[in-house]
Short mmCIF file of C-alpha atoms and ligand atoms in Angstrom, two decimals:
data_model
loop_
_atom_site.label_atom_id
_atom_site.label_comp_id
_atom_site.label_asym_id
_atom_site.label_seq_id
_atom_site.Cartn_x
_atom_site.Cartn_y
_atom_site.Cartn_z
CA UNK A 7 0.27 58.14 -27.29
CA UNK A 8 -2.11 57.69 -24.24
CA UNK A 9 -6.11 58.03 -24.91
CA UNK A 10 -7.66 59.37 -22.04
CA UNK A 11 -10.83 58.40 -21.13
CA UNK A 12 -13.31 61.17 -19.50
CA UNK A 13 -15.19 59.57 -16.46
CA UNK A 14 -18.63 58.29 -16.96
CA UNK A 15 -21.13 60.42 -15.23
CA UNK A 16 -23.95 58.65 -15.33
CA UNK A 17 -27.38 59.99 -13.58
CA UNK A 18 -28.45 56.17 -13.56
CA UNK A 19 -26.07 53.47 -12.66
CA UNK A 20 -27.73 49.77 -12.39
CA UNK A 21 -24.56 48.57 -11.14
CA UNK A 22 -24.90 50.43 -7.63
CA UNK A 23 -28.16 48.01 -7.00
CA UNK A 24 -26.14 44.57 -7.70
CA UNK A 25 -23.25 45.09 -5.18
CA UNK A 26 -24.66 42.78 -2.74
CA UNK A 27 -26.38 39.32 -1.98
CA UNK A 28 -28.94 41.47 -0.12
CA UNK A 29 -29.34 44.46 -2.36
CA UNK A 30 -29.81 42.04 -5.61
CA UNK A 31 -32.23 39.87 -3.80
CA UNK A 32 -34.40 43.14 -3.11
CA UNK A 33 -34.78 44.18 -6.30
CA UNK A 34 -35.25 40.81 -7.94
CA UNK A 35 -37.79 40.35 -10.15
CA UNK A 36 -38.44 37.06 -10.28
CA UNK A 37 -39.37 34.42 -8.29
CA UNK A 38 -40.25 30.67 -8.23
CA UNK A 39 -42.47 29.18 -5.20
CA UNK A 40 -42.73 25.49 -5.02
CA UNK A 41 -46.75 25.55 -5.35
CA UNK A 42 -45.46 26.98 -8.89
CA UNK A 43 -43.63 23.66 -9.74
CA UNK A 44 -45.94 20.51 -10.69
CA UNK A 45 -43.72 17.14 -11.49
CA UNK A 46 -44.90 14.55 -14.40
CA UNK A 47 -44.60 11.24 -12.91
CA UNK A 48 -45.18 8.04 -14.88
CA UNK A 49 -48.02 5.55 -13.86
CA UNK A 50 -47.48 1.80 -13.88
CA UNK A 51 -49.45 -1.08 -13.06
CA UNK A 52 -48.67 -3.76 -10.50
CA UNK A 53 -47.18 -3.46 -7.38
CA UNK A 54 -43.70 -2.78 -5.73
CA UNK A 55 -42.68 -1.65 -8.88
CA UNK A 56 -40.05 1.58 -9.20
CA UNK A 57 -38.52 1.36 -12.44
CA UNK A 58 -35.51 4.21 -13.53
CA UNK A 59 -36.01 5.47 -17.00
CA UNK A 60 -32.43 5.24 -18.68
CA UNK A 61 -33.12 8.44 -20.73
CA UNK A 62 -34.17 10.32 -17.87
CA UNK A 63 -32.10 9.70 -15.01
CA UNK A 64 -33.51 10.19 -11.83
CA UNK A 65 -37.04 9.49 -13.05
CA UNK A 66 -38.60 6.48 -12.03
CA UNK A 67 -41.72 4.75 -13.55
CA UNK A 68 -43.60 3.73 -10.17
CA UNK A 69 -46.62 1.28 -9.38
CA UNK A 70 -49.70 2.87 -7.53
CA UNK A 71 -47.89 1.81 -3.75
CA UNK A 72 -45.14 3.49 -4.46
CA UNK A 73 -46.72 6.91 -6.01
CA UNK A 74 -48.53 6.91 -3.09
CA UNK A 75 -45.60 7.67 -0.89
CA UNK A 76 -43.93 9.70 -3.64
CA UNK A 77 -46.91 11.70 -4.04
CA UNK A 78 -46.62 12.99 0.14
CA UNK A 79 -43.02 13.53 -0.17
CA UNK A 80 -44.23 16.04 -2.79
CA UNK A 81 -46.72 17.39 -0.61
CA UNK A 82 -43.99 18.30 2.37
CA UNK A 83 -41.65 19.99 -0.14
CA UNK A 84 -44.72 21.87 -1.26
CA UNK A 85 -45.45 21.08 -4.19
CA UNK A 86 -49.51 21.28 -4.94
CA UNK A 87 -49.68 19.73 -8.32
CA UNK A 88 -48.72 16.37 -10.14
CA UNK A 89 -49.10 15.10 -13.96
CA UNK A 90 -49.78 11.96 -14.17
CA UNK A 91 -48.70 9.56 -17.35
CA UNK A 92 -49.85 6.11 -17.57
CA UNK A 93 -47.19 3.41 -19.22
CA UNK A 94 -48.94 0.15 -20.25
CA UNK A 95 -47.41 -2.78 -21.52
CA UNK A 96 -46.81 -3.21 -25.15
CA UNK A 97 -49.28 -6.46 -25.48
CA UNK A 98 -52.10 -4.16 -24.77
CA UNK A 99 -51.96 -1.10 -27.12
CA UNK A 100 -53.84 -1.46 -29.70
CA UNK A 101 -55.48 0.41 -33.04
CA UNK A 102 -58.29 2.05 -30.99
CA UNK A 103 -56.21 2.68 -27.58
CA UNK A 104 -58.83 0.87 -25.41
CA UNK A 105 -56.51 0.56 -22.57
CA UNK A 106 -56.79 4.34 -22.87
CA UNK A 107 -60.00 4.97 -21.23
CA UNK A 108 -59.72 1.22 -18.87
CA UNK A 109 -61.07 2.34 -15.40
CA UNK A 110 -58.93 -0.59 -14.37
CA UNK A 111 -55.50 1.32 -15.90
CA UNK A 112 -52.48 2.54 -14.35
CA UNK A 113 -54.07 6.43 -14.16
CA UNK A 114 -57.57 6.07 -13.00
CA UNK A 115 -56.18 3.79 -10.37
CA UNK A 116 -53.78 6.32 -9.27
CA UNK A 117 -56.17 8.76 -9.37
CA UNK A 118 -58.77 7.28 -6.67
CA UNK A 119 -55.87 5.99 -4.86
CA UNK A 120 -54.38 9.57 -4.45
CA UNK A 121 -57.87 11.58 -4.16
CA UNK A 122 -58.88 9.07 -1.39
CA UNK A 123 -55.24 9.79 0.68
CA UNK A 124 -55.00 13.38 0.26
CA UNK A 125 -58.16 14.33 -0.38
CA UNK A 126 -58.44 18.08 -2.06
CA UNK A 127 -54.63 18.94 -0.98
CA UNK A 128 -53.07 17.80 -4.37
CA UNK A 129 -54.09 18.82 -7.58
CA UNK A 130 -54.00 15.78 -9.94
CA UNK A 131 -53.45 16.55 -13.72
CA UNK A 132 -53.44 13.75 -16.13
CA UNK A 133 -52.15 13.82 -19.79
CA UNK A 134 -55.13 12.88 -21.87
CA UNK A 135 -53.77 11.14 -25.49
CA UNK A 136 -53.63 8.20 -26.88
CA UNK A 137 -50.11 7.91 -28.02
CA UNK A 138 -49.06 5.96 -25.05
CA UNK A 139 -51.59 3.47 -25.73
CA UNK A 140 -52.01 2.82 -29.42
CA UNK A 141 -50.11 0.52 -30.95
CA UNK A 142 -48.69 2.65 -33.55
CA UNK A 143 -47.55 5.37 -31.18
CA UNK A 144 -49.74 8.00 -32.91
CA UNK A 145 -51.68 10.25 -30.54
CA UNK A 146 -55.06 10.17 -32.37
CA UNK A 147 -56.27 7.00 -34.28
CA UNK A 148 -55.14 6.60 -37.93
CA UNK A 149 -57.91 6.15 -40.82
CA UNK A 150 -57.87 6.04 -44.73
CA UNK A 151 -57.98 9.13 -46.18
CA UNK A 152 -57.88 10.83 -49.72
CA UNK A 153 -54.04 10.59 -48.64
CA UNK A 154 -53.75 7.47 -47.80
CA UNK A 155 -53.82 6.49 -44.09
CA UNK A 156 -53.36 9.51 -41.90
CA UNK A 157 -53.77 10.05 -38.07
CA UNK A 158 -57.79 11.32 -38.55
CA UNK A 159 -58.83 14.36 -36.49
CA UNK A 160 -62.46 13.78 -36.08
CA UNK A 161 -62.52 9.96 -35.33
CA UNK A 162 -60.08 10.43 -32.44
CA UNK A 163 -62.18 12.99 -30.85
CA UNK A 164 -64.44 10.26 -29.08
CA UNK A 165 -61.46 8.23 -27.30
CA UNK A 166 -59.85 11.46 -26.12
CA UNK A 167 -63.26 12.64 -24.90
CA UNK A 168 -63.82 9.30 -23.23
CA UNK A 169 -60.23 8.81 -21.29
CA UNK A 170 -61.00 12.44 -20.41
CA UNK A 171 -63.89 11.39 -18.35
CA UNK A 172 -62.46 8.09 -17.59
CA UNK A 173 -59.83 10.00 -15.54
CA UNK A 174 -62.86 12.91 -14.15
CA UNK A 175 -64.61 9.75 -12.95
CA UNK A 176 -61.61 8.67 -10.63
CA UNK A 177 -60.53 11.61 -9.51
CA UNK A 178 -58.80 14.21 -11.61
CA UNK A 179 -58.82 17.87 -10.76
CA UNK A 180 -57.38 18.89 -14.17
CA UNK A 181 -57.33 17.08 -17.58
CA UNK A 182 -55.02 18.04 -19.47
CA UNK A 183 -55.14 17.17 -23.48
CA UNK A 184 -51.41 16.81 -25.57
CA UNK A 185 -52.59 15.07 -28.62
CA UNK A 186 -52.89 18.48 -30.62
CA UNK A 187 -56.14 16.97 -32.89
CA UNK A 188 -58.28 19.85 -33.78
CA UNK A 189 -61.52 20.72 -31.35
CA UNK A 190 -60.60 18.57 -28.63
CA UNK A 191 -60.83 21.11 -25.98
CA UNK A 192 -64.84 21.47 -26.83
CA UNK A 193 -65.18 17.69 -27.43
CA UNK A 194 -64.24 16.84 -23.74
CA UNK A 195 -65.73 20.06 -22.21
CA UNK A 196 -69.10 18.92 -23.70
CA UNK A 197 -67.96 14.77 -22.58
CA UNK A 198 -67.24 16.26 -18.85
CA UNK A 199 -70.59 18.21 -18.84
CA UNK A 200 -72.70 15.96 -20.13
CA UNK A 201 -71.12 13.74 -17.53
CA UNK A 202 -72.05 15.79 -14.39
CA UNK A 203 -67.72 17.25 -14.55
CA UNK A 204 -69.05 20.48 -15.18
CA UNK A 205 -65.92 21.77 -12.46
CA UNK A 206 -63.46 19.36 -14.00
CA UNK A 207 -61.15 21.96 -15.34
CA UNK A 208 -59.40 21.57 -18.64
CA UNK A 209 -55.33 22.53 -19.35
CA UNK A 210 -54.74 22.60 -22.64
CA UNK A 211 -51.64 21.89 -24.27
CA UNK A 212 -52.39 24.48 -26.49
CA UNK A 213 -49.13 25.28 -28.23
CA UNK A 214 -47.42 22.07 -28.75
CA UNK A 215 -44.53 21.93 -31.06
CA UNK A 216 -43.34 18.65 -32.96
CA UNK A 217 -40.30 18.95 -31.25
CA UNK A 218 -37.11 16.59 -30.77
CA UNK A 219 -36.93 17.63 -27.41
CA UNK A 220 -39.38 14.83 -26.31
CA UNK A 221 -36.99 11.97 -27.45
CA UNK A 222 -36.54 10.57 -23.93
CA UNK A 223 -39.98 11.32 -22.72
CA UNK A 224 -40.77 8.63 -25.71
CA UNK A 225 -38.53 6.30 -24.21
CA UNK A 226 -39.96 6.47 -20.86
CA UNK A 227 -43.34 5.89 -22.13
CA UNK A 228 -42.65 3.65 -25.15
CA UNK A 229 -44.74 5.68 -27.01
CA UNK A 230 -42.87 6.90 -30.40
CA UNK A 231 -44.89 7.05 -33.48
CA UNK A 232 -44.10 3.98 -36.19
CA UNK A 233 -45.12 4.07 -39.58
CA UNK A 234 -43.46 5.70 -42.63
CA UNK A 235 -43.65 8.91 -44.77
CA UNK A 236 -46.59 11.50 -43.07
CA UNK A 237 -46.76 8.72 -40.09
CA UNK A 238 -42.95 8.19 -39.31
CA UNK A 239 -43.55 11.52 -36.87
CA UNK A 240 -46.01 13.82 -35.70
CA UNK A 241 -45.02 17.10 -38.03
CA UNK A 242 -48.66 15.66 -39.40
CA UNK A 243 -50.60 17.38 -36.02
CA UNK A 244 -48.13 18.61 -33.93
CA UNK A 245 -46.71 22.79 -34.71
CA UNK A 246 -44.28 23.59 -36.98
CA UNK A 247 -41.06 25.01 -35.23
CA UNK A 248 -40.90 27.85 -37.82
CA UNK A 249 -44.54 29.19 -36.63
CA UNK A 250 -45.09 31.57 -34.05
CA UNK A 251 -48.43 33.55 -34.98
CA UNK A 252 -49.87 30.12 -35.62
CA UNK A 253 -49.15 29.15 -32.33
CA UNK A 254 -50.92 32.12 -31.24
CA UNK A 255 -53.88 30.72 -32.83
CA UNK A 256 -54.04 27.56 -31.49
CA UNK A 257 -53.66 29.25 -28.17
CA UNK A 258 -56.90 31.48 -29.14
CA UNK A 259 -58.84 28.61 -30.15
CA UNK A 260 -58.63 26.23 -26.97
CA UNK A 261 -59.58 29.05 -25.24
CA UNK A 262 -62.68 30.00 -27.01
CA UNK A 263 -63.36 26.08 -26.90
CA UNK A 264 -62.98 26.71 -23.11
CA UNK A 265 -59.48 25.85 -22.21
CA UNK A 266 -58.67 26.65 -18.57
CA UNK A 267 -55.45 26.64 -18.61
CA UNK A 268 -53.25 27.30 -21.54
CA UNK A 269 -49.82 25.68 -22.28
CA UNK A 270 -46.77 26.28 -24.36
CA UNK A 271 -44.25 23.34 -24.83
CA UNK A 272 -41.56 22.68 -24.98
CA UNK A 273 -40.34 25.69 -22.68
CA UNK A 274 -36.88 27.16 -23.11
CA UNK A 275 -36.86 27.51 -27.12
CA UNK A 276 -40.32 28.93 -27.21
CA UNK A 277 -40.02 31.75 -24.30
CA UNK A 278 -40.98 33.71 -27.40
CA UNK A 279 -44.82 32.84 -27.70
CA UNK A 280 -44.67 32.41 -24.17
CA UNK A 281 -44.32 36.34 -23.62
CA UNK A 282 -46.52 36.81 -26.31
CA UNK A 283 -49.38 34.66 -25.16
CA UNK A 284 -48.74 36.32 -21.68
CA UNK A 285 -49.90 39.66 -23.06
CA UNK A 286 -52.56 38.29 -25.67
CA UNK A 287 -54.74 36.13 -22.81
CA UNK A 288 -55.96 36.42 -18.90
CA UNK A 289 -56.09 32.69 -18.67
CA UNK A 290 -53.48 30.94 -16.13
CA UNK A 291 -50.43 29.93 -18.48
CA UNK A 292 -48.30 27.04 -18.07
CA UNK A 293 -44.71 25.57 -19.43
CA UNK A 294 -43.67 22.45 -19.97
CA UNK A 295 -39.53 21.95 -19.18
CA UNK A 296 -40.09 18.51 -21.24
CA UNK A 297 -37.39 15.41 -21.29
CA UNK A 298 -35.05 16.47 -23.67
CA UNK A 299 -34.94 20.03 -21.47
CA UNK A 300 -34.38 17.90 -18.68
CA UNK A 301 -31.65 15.25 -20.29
CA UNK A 302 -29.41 17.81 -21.73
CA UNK A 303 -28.99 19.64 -18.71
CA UNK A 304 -28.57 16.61 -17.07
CA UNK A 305 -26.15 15.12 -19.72
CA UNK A 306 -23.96 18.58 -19.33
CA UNK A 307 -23.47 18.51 -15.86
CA UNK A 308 -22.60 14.81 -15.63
CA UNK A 309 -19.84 15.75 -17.70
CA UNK A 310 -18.83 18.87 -16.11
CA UNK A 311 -19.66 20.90 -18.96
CA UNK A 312 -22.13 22.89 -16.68
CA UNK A 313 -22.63 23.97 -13.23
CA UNK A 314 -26.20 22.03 -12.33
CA UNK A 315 -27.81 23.75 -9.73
CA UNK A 316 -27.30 27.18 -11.48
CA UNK A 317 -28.01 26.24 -14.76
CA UNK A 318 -31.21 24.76 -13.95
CA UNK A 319 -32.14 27.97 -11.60
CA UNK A 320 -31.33 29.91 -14.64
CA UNK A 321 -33.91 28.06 -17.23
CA UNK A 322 -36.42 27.71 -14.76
CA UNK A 323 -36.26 31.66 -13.81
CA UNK A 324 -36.09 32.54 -17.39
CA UNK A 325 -39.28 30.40 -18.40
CA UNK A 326 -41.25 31.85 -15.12
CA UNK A 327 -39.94 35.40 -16.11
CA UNK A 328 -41.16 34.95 -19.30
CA UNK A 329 -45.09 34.71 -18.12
CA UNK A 330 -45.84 31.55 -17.08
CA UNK A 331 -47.80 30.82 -13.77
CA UNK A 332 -47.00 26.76 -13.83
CA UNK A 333 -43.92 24.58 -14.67
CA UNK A 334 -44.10 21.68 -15.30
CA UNK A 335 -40.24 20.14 -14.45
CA UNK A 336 -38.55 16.99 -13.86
CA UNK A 337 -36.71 19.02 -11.67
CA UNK A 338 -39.52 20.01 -9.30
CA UNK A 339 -38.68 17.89 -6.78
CA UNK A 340 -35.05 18.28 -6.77
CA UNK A 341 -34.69 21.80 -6.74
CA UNK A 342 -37.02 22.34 -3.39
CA UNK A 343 -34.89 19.33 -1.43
CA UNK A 344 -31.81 20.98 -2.85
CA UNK A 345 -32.46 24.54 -2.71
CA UNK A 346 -31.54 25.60 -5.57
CA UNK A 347 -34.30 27.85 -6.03
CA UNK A 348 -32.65 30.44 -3.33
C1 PBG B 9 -48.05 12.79 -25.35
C2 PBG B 9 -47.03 13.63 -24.70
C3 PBG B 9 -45.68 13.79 -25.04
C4 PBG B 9 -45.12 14.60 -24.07
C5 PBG B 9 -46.15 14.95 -23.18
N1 PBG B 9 -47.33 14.35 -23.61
C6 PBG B 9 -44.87 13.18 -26.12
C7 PBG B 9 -45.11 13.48 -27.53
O1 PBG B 9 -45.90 14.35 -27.91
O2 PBG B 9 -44.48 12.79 -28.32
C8 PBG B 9 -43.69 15.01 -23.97
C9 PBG B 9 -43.22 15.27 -22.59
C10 PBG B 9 -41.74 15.32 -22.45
O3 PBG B 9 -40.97 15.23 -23.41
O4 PBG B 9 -41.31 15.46 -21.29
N2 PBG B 9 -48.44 13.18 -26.61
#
C-alpha cells in the first residue's frame, strides 16, 4: 500500500533564505572581526629564544626580541589585543612568588618593550597569578590553617595586588586576574589607585572553572599545582563544573568590586553561563578558547578525524554567538592569515 504524503504548505520556509553563498551570508547573524580576537602568548627571558610548546603545537614560548616582531605581525592581521604569560625558570619560583612582581621579569619587560614600539595601538593584557611562579604551582600562597595547609585567600591578596601594579608600572593597558582567590578584583583596584593607575582597567577572570581543559596550558607554563589531598589540584579555589548560578555570582561580585571586563573560561563547555551572563550584565564579556580547546581540535585534525578550518570557525562562531565581545584563542592568528573566518 502507498502512503501519500500531502505537500507542505508552509507560510514560512527558512530553507528559501539558505539557497545561496550570497543569500546565507546576508542574513547571517554572526560575525567575528579580528579586533575581536586577542592571542595569549608566553613571555620568556633571554634573548633569541623561540621555544615550541609540545602540548600546544604551533605555540611558541618567545624572548622579548622575538615578541617584538611577533607582536607587529599581529598588528597587520589586525589584531588589537595580546595576553601576555610570563614562564620563569624553575630555580626561581619560590613559596612567596617573588619573581612574580620582579620589574626585571619576563612580563614587565615585555611590557615597556611593546608600549615603547607601538605605543597606544596594542592593547596589552597580562595574566596576573602566581601559579606560574610559586614553587608549588598553586595560584595563591599556601598557609596553615584549621585544615591543615591550604592555598590562603587573604594572604595572597598582597602579591596579586603587587604583580598587578608591577605590570601597570611597565605598561599594561589591562590586568587581568586568573587566580580565582576571593576579593581580588577590589584588592588591586585599590593597589592601582593608590598607585596613580586609576585608568588601568581590570578583566576579570570572573568565572573560572577547575577544568581539565588547561592540561597543556600547564605544560607550557610549568605551572601545575603539587601537593596532595585539597592541594593535588585547584577544585580548592577554582568553580565547580556542576555550578552554574554560582558562577553567576562570582560574575556579580568582580563586578561590584569593579571588574571591567568580565570573563568566562574555559569557552565551548560553558556557552551556558556565557548567554546567561550576557543578559544578567552591561559590562564587556570575554571567552577564553583555553589549551585543551585548542589541543583537541588540533589533535583531531592531525588525524583526520576533523575538517580544521571549519571546525574551528564553528567553535569560535558559536562562543561569539553566544555573547561574548572578546576571544581569547590560540587560533587568533591563524585564522586571519588563513581566512578561515570568511
Ligand atoms: C593561571 C592560568 C591558567 C590558565 C590561564 N591562566 C591555568 C590554570 O588555572 O591552571 C589556563 C589557560 C589555558 O589553558 O589556555 N592560573
Amino acid at each position: 500500500m502507498t502512503v501519500r504524503v500531502a505537500p507542505l504548505k508552509l507560510v514560512r520556509r527558512p530553507r528559501r533564505l539558505r539557497r545561496s553563498a550570497a543569500l546565507r551570508q546576508l542574513v547571517s547573524e554572526t560575525v567575528i572581526e579580528p579586533h575581536r580576537l586577542v592571542p595569549p602568548l608566553f613571555v620568556v627571558s633571554g634573548a633569541g629564544e623561540t621555544q615550541p610548546i609540545a602540548s600546544l603545537p604551533g605555540v611558541d614560548r618567545l624572548s622579548v626580541d622575538r615578541l617584538l616582531p611577533r607582536l607587529e605581525h599581529l598588528l597587520k592581521l589586525g589584531i588589537r589585543a595580546a595576553l601576555l604569560f610570563g614562564v620563569v625558570a624553575p630555580g626561581t619560583k619560590s613559596a612567596c612568588a617573588a619573581t612574580a612582581f620582579d620589574p626585571e621579569g619576563p612580563v614587565p619587560r615585555a611590557l615597556r618593550a611593546a608600549r615603547s614600539h607601538f605605543g597606544d595601538d596594542l592593547v596589552l593584557i597580562t595574566d596576573v597569578c602566581l601559579c606560574a611562579y610559586t614553587d608549588h604551582g598553586h595560584c595563591g600562597l599556601l598557609a596553615e590553617t584549621p585544615w591543615g595547609v591550604q592555598v590562603d585567600n587573604d594572604s595572597s591578596l598582597e602579591p596579586l595586588a603587587r604583580m598587578a601594579l608591577a605590570h601597570a608600572r611597565a605598561g599594561a593597558d589591562l590586568v587581568a586576574p586568573s587566580d580565582m582567590m576571593d576579593g581580588r578584583v577590589a584588592a588591586i583596584r585599590r593597589a592601582l589607585d593608590s598607585g596613580g593607575f586609576e585608568g588601568v582597567g581590570i578583566l576579570s577572570y570572573a568565572v573560572k572553572y577547575a577544568s581539565a581543559f588547561y592540561g597543556p596550558f600547564r605544560a607550557a607554563s610549568a605551572s601545575a599545582p603539587k601537593g596532595a589531598s585539597l592541594l593535588q589540584d585547584r577544585t580548592s579555589y577554582q568553580l565547580d563544573p556542576r555550578n552554574a548560578r554560582e558562577g553567576l555570582l562570582e560574575a556579580a561580585l568582580d563586578e561590584a568590586e569593579g571588574a571591567d571586563v568580565l570573563m568566562v573560561k574555559p569557552a565551548l563547555p560553558y556557552l551556558d553561563i556565557l548567554a546567561r551572563l550576557r543578559a544578567r550584565s552591561g559590562l564587556p564579556l570575554a571567552a577564553y578558547q583555553v589549551s585543551g580547546e585548542y589541543a583537541m581540535l588540533k589533535a583531531a585534525a592531525a588525524v583526520g578525524a576533523l575538517d580544521e578550518p571549519a571546525a574551528v570557525r564553528e567553535a569560535l562562531l558559536s562562543i561569539r554567538r553566544a555573547g561574548t565581545d572578546l576571544i581569547f584563542s590560540y587560533y587568533a592568528a591563524e585564522v586571519i592569515e588563513k581566512g578561515w573566518l570568511m
